[in-house]
Amino acid sequence: MIKKAVLPVAGLGTRFLPATKASPKEMLPILDKPIIQYAVEEAQRVGIEDFLFITGKHKRAIEDHFDKAYELEERLKSAGKLQLLEKINCFENLNFAYIRQKQPKGLGDAILYAKPFVNNEPFVVILSDDVIDPEYSVLSDMIEIYNRTHSTVIALEEVPWSDVSRYGIVAGKKVEDYYLIEDLIEKPEQSQSPSNLAIIGRYILTPQIFKYLGKLEPGKGGEIQLTDALKMLLNETQIYGYIIKGKRYDAGEKLGYLKTIFEFALKDSEIASDFKAFLKERITNL
Ligand code: G1P
């Protein structure tokens, strides 16, 4: 059983400045929930109970969000607002731990902070910028592959060639429902890219990764890259890639964030029909 999830949330969120000057980008809402809550709920649905957030400056709001809010709960209770009470009370059975990354040295460096928490068990890494349609669970498919192979599993998606320089890219061989990874490269130039198969922010890692993360020199962008550690891990073991079947949204940049909100609004039972009517009217007036 995989019981632990690591959520790196130390990024500065510069694409959303000034909104992210004093508050975390992970707390930007998609309708009525912050982005980070979708990540936690996604992990919760596959039975994960222990969460470690790798945080940085200005990330306190994330801790507060997952904390118990006694005063608010009392107020909602006495006002008889039980549905709202349920909405803020859904993390009771989960455990949250937080550790600060000392310097912004990249995703690979952030994951290294999880070593004591992981305690020699496999774990999930979720990059919350990648929001995946909650109707589908890529983690449950990935865990199924992990249970068969006991090896690292990474989520993949075919992206337009013009976008390869925004992702970690893999080369691999398709076998049954997964890819056997043969090479990985962080954010290559389009002309250097071995494929258009991009790494999406869901990983099942084993403690083997720490050995390599600890040895890495800075890579792309002068940062310690998880992709580079995975490439080194290939010398020791197989890595499996799994193409995500659900829709994935990049809520880490403005247009992607807006698209995510639109898609969620179109599925929201409370506002979908009014929102559709608004959109239809608005489009005719473009
Ligand atoms: C990170 C990883 C990259 C991966 C991407 C997925 O990059 O380094 O390999 O493709 O997440 O979202 P970031 O988007 O944090 O720059």
PDB file of N, CA and C in Angstrom, residues 95-133:
ATOM      1  N   ASN A  95      -3.124  13.316   7.850  1.00  0.00           N
ATOM      2  CA  ASN A  95      -2.023  13.912   8.622  1.00  0.00           C
ATOM      3  C   ASN A  95      -1.177  14.792   7.706  1.00  0.00           C
ATOM      4  N   PHE A  96      -0.886  15.995   8.179  1.00  0.00           N
ATOM      5  CA  PHE A  96      -0.125  16.933   7.362  1.00  0.00           C
ATOM      6  C   PHE A  96       1.173  17.325   8.060  1.00  0.00           C
ATOM      7  N   ALA A  97       2.246  17.263   7.302  1.00  0.00           N
ATOM      8  CA  ALA A  97       3.534  17.716   7.833  1.00  0.00           C
ATOM      9  C   ALA A  97       4.111  18.731   6.847  1.00  0.00           C
ATOM     10  N   TYR A  98       4.933  19.625   7.375  1.00  0.00           N
ATOM     11  CA  TYR A  98       5.473  20.713   6.541  1.00  0.00           C
ATOM     12  C   TYR A  98       6.958  20.857   6.809  1.00  0.00           C
ATOM     13  N   ILE A  99       7.699  21.046   5.732  1.00  0.00           N
ATOM     14  CA  ILE A  99       9.119  21.340   5.919  1.00  0.00           C
ATOM     15  C   ILE A  99       9.518  22.411   4.908  1.00  0.00           C
ATOM     16  N   ARG A 100      10.356  23.325   5.361  1.00  0.00           N
ATOM     17  CA  ARG A 100      10.750  24.417   4.468  1.00  0.00           C
ATOM     18  C   ARG A 100      12.013  24.083   3.699  1.00  0.00           C
ATOM     19  N   GLN A 101      11.951  24.275   2.395  1.00  0.00           N
ATOM     20  CA  GLN A 101      13.156  24.151   1.575  1.00  0.00           C
ATOM     21  C   GLN A 101      14.014  25.389   1.870  1.00  0.00           C
ATOM     22  N   LYS A 102      15.284  25.153   2.189  1.00  0.00           N
ATOM     23  CA  LYS A 102      16.105  26.290   2.650  1.00  0.00           C
ATOM     24  C   LYS A 102      16.378  27.301   1.553  1.00  0.00           C
ATOM     25  N   GLN A 103      16.623  26.757   0.341  1.00  0.00           N
ATOM     26  CA  GLN A 103      16.881  27.657  -0.789  1.00  0.00           C
ATOM     27  C   GLN A 103      16.092  27.151  -1.985  1.00  0.00           C
ATOM     28  N   PRO A 104      15.689  28.023  -2.881  1.00  0.00           N
ATOM     29  CA  PRO A 104      14.925  27.551  -4.051  1.00  0.00           C
ATOM     30  C   PRO A 104      15.844  26.883  -5.074  1.00  0.00           C
ATOM     31  N   LYS A 105      16.236  25.630  -4.768  1.00  0.00           N
ATOM     32  CA  LYS A 105      17.225  24.974  -5.630  1.00  0.00           C
ATOM     33  C   LYS A 105      16.615  23.962  -6.600  1.00  0.00           C
ATOM     34  N   GLY A 106      15.278  23.987  -6.724  1.00  0.00           N
ATOM     35  CA  GLY A 106      14.655  23.134  -7.739  1.00  0.00           C
ATOM     36  C   GLY A 106      13.870  21.958  -7.179  1.00  0.00           C
ATOM     37  N   LEU A 107      13.126  21.322  -8.070  1.00  0.00           N
ATOM     38  CA  LEU A 107      12.229  20.229  -7.685  1.00  0.00           C
ATOM     39  C   LEU A 107      12.989  19.040  -7.080  1.00  0.00           C
ATOM     40  N   GLY A 108      14.133  18.706  -7.666  1.00  0.00           N
ATOM     41  CA  GLY A 108      14.911  17.568  -7.165  1.00  0.00           C
ATOM     42  C   GLY A 108      15.376  17.810  -5.737  1.00  0.00           C
ATOM     43  N   ASP A 109      15.828  19.021  -5.477  1.00  0.00           N
ATOM     44  CA  ASP A 109      16.268  19.394  -4.133  1.00  0.00           C
ATOM     45  C   ASP A 109      15.082  19.337  -3.165  1.00  0.00           C
ATOM     46  N   ALA A 110      13.922  19.805  -3.602  1.00  0.00           N
ATOM     47  CA  ALA A 110      12.727  19.785  -2.746  1.00  0.00           C
ATOM     48  C   ALA A 110      12.380  18.345  -2.338  1.00  0.00           C
ATOM     49  N   ILE A 111      12.435  17.435  -3.292  1.00  0.00           N
ATOM     50  CA  ILE A 111      12.054  16.038  -3.007  1.00  0.00           C
ATOM     51  C   ILE A 111      13.023  15.414  -1.997  1.00  0.00           C
ATOM     52  N   LEU A 112      14.275  15.837  -2.062  1.00  0.00           N
ATOM     53  CA  LEU A 112      15.278  15.298  -1.137  1.00  0.00           C
ATOM     54  C   LEU A 112      14.892  15.544   0.332  1.00  0.00           C
ATOM     55  N   TYR A 113      14.167  16.636   0.580  1.00  0.00           N
ATOM     56  CA  TYR A 113      13.722  16.946   1.944  1.00  0.00           C
ATOM     57  C   TYR A 113      12.722  15.906   2.475  1.00  0.00           C
ATOM     58  N   ALA A 114      12.169  15.102   1.580  1.00  0.00           N
ATOM     59  CA  ALA A 114      11.147  14.136   2.003  1.00  0.00           C
ATOM     60  C   ALA A 114      11.754  12.854   2.563  1.00  0.00           C
ATOM     61  N   LYS A 115      13.067  12.727   2.502  1.00  0.00           N
ATOM     62  CA  LYS A 115      13.714  11.455   2.868  1.00  0.00           C
ATOM     63  C   LYS A 115      13.297  10.941   4.254  1.00  0.00           C
ATOM     64  N   PRO A 116      13.398  11.754   5.311  1.00  0.00           N
ATOM     65  CA  PRO A 116      13.019  11.215   6.633  1.00  0.00           C
ATOM     66  C   PRO A 116      11.534  10.863   6.731  1.00  0.00           C
ATOM     67  N   PHE A 117      10.697  11.618   6.057  1.00  0.00           N
ATOM     68  CA  PHE A 117       9.248  11.390   6.091  1.00  0.00           C
ATOM     69  C   PHE A 117       8.889  10.066   5.408  1.00  0.00           C
ATOM     70  N   VAL A 118       9.572   9.793   4.327  1.00  0.00           N
ATOM     71  CA  VAL A 118       9.255   8.634   3.499  1.00  0.00           C
ATOM     72  C   VAL A 118       9.629   7.321   4.193  1.00  0.00           C
ATOM     73  N   ASN A 119      10.692   7.383   4.989  1.00  0.00           N
ATOM     74  CA  ASN A 119      11.050   6.247   5.813  1.00  0.00           C
ATOM     75  C   ASN A 119      11.070   4.924   5.054  1.00  0.00           C
ATOM     76  N   ASN A 120      11.776   4.935   3.921  1.00  0.00           N
ATOM     77  CA  ASN A 120      11.982   3.709   3.160  1.00  0.00           C
ATOM     78  C   ASN A 120      10.741   3.091   2.516  1.00  0.00           C
ATOM     79  N   GLU A 121       9.734   3.882   2.316  1.00  0.00           N
ATOM     80  CA  GLU A 121       8.527   3.379   1.635  1.00  0.00           C
ATOM     81  C   GLU A 121       8.385   4.076   0.276  1.00  0.00           C
ATOM     82  N   PRO A 122       7.635   3.421  -0.644  1.00  0.00           N
ATOM     83  CA  PRO A 122       7.333   4.146  -1.889  1.00  0.00           C
ATOM     84  C   PRO A 122       6.382   5.301  -1.582  1.00  0.00           C
ATOM     85  N   PHE A 123       6.391   6.305  -2.417  1.00  0.00           N
ATOM     86  CA  PHE A 123       5.526   7.474  -2.161  1.00  0.00           C
ATOM     87  C   PHE A 123       5.106   8.134  -3.467  1.00  0.00           C
ATOM     88  N   VAL A 124       4.043   8.903  -3.344  1.00  0.00           N
ATOM     89  CA  VAL A 124       3.528   9.621  -4.503  1.00  0.00           C
ATOM     90  C   VAL A 124       4.033  11.059  -4.452  1.00  0.00           C
ATOM     91  N   VAL A 125       4.375  11.616  -5.604  1.00  0.00           N
ATOM     92  CA  VAL A 125       4.660  13.054  -5.675  1.00  0.00           C
ATOM     93  C   VAL A 125       3.595  13.688  -6.564  1.00  0.00           C
ATOM     94  N   ILE A 126       3.011  14.758  -6.062  1.00  0.00           N
ATOM     95  CA  ILE A 126       2.000  15.476  -6.847  1.00  0.00           C
ATOM     96  C   ILE A 126       2.441  16.921  -7.032  1.00  0.00           C
ATOM     97  N   LEU A 127       2.517  17.334  -8.284  1.00  0.00           N
ATOM     98  CA  LEU A 127       2.779  18.750  -8.571  1.00  0.00           C
ATOM     99  C   LEU A 127       1.416  19.382  -8.827  1.00  0.00           C
ATOM    100  N   SER A 128       1.012  20.252  -7.921  1.00  0.00           N
ATOM    101  CA  SER A 128      -0.387  20.690  -7.919  1.00  0.00           C
ATOM    102  C   SER A 128      -0.751  21.618  -9.078  1.00  0.00           C
ATOM    103  N   ASP A 129       0.247  22.167  -9.780  1.00  0.00           N
ATOM    104  CA  ASP A 129      -0.050  22.975 -10.978  1.00  0.00           C
ATOM    105  C   ASP A 129      -0.775  22.148 -12.034  1.00  0.00           C
ATOM    106  N   ASP A 130      -0.433  20.866 -12.099  1.00  0.00           N
ATOM    107  CA  ASP A 130      -1.115  19.974 -13.037  1.00  0.00           C
ATOM    108  C   ASP A 130      -2.387  19.484 -12.369  1.00  0.00           C
ATOM    109  N   VAL A 131      -3.501  20.044 -12.794  1.00  0.00           N
ATOM    110  CA  VAL A 131      -4.789  19.636 -12.211  1.00  0.00           C
ATOM    111  C   VAL A 131      -5.398  18.603 -13.156  1.00  0.00           C
ATOM    112  N   ILE A 132      -5.776  17.456 -12.601  1.00  0.00           N
ATOM    113  CA  ILE A 132      -6.338  16.392 -13.439  1.00  0.00           C
ATOM    114  C   ILE A 132      -7.820  16.229 -13.109  1.00  0.00           C
ATOM    115  N   ASP A 133      -8.615  16.093 -14.145  1.00  0.00           N
ATOM    116  CA  ASP A 133     -10.067  15.944 -13.985  1.00  0.00           C
ATOM    117  C   ASP A 133     -10.382  14.950 -12.857  1.00  0.00           C
TER     118      ASP A 133
END
